[in-house]
Amino acid sequence: MESGPAIFAGLVFALFGGALLLWTVVRVRHREPVAQGVNPVASATLASVVSLAALLLGTWCFLHV
């Protein structure tokens, strides 16, 4: 992978994963729903898994620069 696209992709994945994880934590700590009309535990779990996957993908991209 060329370094320019790898850095861009890693940055996008890291920003998205970090923002989603932060948003999920804030919503859960305020006892507000993460997604409307969905089981609160399931939506918080799914959002956390997706955010951690994005962070891992960002880390993987940065390691392959």
Coordinates of N, CA, C and O in Angstrom, one line a residue:
M1 N 0.8 -1.2 0.0 CA 0.0 0.0 0.0 C 0.9 1.2 0.0 O 1.9 1.3 0.7
E2 N 0.6 2.2 -0.8 CA 1.3 3.4 -0.8 C 1.1 4.2 0.5 O 0.0 4.1 1.1
S3 N 2.0 5.0 0.9 CA 1.9 5.6 2.2 C 0.8 6.7 2.3 O 0.2 6.8 3.3
G4 N 0.6 7.4 1.2 CA -0.4 8.5 1.2 C -1.8 8.0 1.5 O -2.5 8.4 2.4
P5 N -2.3 7.0 0.7 CA -3.6 6.5 0.9 C -3.7 5.7 2.2 O -4.8 5.7 2.9
A6 N -2.6 5.1 2.7 CA -2.7 4.3 3.9 C -2.8 5.3 5.1 O -3.6 5.0 6.0
I7 N -2.1 6.4 5.0 CA -2.2 7.4 6.1 C -3.6 8.0 6.1 O -4.3 8.2 7.2
F8 N -4.2 8.3 4.9 CA -5.5 8.9 4.9 C -6.6 7.9 5.4 O -7.4 8.3 6.2
A9 N -6.5 6.6 4.9 CA -7.5 5.6 5.4 C -7.3 5.4 6.9 O -8.3 5.3 7.6
G10 N -6.1 5.3 7.4 CA -5.9 5.1 8.8 C -6.5 6.3 9.6 O -7.1 6.0 10.7
L11 N -6.3 7.5 9.1 CA -6.8 8.6 9.8 C -8.3 8.6 9.8 O -8.9 8.9 10.9
V12 N -8.9 8.3 8.7 CA -10.4 8.3 8.6 C -10.9 7.2 9.6 O -11.9 7.5 10.3
F13 N -10.4 6.0 9.5 CA -10.9 4.9 10.4 C -10.7 5.3 11.9 O -11.5 5.1 12.7
A14 N -9.5 5.9 12.2 CA -9.2 6.2 13.6 C -10.2 7.3 14.1 O -10.7 7.3 15.2
L15 N -10.4 8.3 13.3 CA -11.3 9.4 13.7 C -12.7 8.9 13.8 O -13.4 9.3 14.8
F16 N -13.2 8.1 12.9 CA -14.5 7.6 13.0 C -14.7 6.7 14.2 O -15.7 6.8 14.9
G17 N -13.8 5.8 14.4 CA -13.8 4.8 15.5 C -13.8 5.6 16.8 O -14.5 5.3 17.8
G18 N -12.9 6.5 17.0 CA -12.8 7.3 18.2 C -14.0 8.1 18.5 O -14.5 8.2 19.6
A19 N -14.5 8.8 17.5 CA -15.7 9.6 17.6 C -17.0 8.7 18.0 O -17.7 9.1 18.9
L20 N -17.1 7.6 17.3 CA -18.2 6.7 17.6 C -18.1 6.1 19.0 O -19.1 6.1 19.8
L21 N -16.9 5.8 19.4 CA -16.7 5.2 20.8 C -17.0 6.3 21.8 O -17.7 6.0 22.8
L22 N -16.5 7.5 21.6 CA -16.8 8.6 22.6 C -18.3 8.9 22.6 O -18.8 9.1 23.7
W23 N -18.9 9.0 21.5 CA -20.4 9.3 21.5 C -21.2 8.2 22.2 O -22.1 8.5 23.0
T24 N -20.8 6.9 22.0 CA -21.5 5.8 22.6 C -21.3 5.9 24.1 O -22.3 5.7 24.9
V25 N -20.1 6.1 24.6 CA -19.8 6.2 26.0 C -20.6 7.4 26.7 O -21.2 7.2 27.7
V26 N -20.7 8.5 26.0 CA -21.4 9.6 26.6 C -22.9 9.3 26.7 O -23.6 9.6 27.7
R27 N -23.4 8.7 25.6 CA -24.9 8.3 25.6 C -25.2 7.3 26.7 O -26.2 7.4 27.4
V28 N -24.3 6.3 26.9 CA -24.6 5.3 27.9 C -24.4 5.9 29.3 O -25.3 5.6 30.2
R29 N -23.4 6.8 29.5 CA -23.3 7.3 30.8 C -24.4 8.2 31.2 O -24.7 8.4 32.4
H30 N -25.1 8.9 30.3 CA -26.2 9.7 30.5 C -27.5 9.0 30.5 O -28.6 9.6 30.6
R31 N -27.4 7.7 30.3 CA -28.6 6.8 30.2 C -29.6 7.2 29.2 O -30.8 7.1 29.3
E32 N -29.0 7.6 28.0 CA -29.8 8.0 26.9 C -29.7 6.9 25.8 O -28.7 6.2 25.8
P33 N -30.7 6.7 25.0 CA -30.5 5.6 24.0 C -29.5 5.9 22.9 O -29.2 7.0 22.5
V34 N -28.8 4.9 22.6 CA -27.8 5.0 21.5 C -28.4 5.0 20.2 O -28.0 5.7 19.3
A35 N -29.5 4.2 20.0 CA -30.3 4.2 18.8 C -31.8 4.2 19.2 O -32.2 3.4 20.1
Q36 N -32.6 4.9 18.6 CA -34.0 5.0 18.9 C -34.8 3.7 18.5 O -34.6 3.2 17.4
G37 N -35.6 3.2 19.4 CA -36.4 2.1 19.1 C -35.7 0.7 19.1 O -36.2 -0.3 18.5
V38 N -34.5 0.7 19.6 CA -33.7 -0.6 19.7 C -33.4 -0.9 21.1 O -33.3 0.0 21.9
N39 N -33.2 -2.2 21.4 CA -32.8 -2.6 22.7 C -31.5 -1.8 23.1 O -30.5 -1.8 22.4
P40 N -31.5 -1.1 24.3 CA -30.3 -0.3 24.6 C -29.0 -1.0 24.8 O -28.0 -0.5 24.4
V41 N -29.1 -2.2 25.3 CA -27.9 -3.0 25.5 C -27.3 -3.4 24.1 O -26.1 -3.4 23.8
A42 N -28.2 -3.9 23.2 CA -27.8 -4.3 21.9 C -27.2 -3.2 21.1 O -26.2 -3.4 20.4
S43 N -27.8 -2.0 21.1 CA -27.3 -0.9 20.3 C -26.0 -0.4 20.8 O -25.1 -0.1 20.1
A44 N -25.8 -0.4 22.2 CA -24.6 0.1 22.7 C -23.5 -0.9 22.4 O -22.3 -0.6 22.1
T45 N -23.8 -2.2 22.5 CA -22.8 -3.3 22.2 C -22.4 -3.2 20.7 O -21.2 -3.3 20.4
L46 N -23.4 -3.1 19.8 CA -23.1 -3.0 18.4 C -22.2 -1.8 18.0 O -21.3 -1.9 17.3
A47 N -22.6 -0.6 18.6 CA -21.8 0.6 18.4 C -20.4 0.5 18.9 O -19.5 0.9 18.2
S48 N -20.2 -0.2 20.0 CA -18.9 -0.4 20.6 C -18.1 -1.3 19.7 O -16.9 -1.0 19.5
V49 N -18.7 -2.4 19.3 CA -17.9 -3.3 18.4 C -17.5 -2.7 17.1 O -16.4 -2.8 16.7
V50 N -18.4 -1.9 16.5 CA -18.1 -1.2 15.2 C -17.0 -0.2 15.4 O -16.1 -0.1 14.6
S51 N -17.1 0.5 16.6 CA -16.0 1.6 16.8 C -14.7 0.9 17.1 O -13.6 1.4 16.6
L52 N -14.6 -0.2 17.8 CA -13.4 -0.9 18.1 C -12.8 -1.5 16.8 O -11.6 -1.5 16.5
A53 N -13.7 -2.0 15.9 CA -13.2 -2.5 14.6 C -12.6 -1.4 13.8 O -11.6 -1.6 13.1
A54 N -13.3 -0.2 13.8 CA -12.7 0.9 13.0 C -11.4 1.3 13.6 O -10.4 1.6 12.8
L55 N -11.2 1.3 14.9 CA -9.9 1.7 15.5 C -8.9 0.7 15.1 O -7.7 1.0 14.9
L56 N -9.2 -0.6 15.1 CA -8.3 -1.6 14.8 C -7.9 -1.5 13.3 O -6.7 -1.7 12.9
L57 N -8.8 -1.2 12.4 CA -8.5 -1.0 11.0 C -7.6 0.2 10.8 O -6.7 0.1 10.0
G58 N -7.9 1.2 11.6 CA -7.0 2.4 11.5 C -5.6 2.1 11.9 O -4.6 2.5 11.3
T59 N -5.5 1.3 13.0 CA -4.2 0.9 13.5 C -3.4 0.0 12.5 O -2.2 0.2 12.2
W60 N -4.2 -0.9 11.9 CA -3.6 -1.8 10.8 C -3.1 -0.9 9.7 O -2.0 -1.2 9.1
C61 N -3.9 0.1 9.2 CA -3.4 0.9 8.1 C -2.1 1.7 8.5 O -1.2 1.8 7.7
F62 N -2.1 2.2 9.7 CA -0.9 2.9 10.1 C 0.3 2.0 10.3 O 1.5 2.5 10.0
L63 N 0.1 0.8 10.6 CA 1.3 -0.2 10.7 C 1.8 -0.6 9.4 O 2.9 -1.0 9.3
H64 N 1.0 -0.4 8.3 CA 1.5 -0.8 7.0 C 1.9 0.4 6.2 O 2.0 0.3 4.9
V65 N 2.3 1.5 6.8 CA 2.8 2.6 6.1 C 4.3 2.4 5.7 O 5.1 1.9 6.4

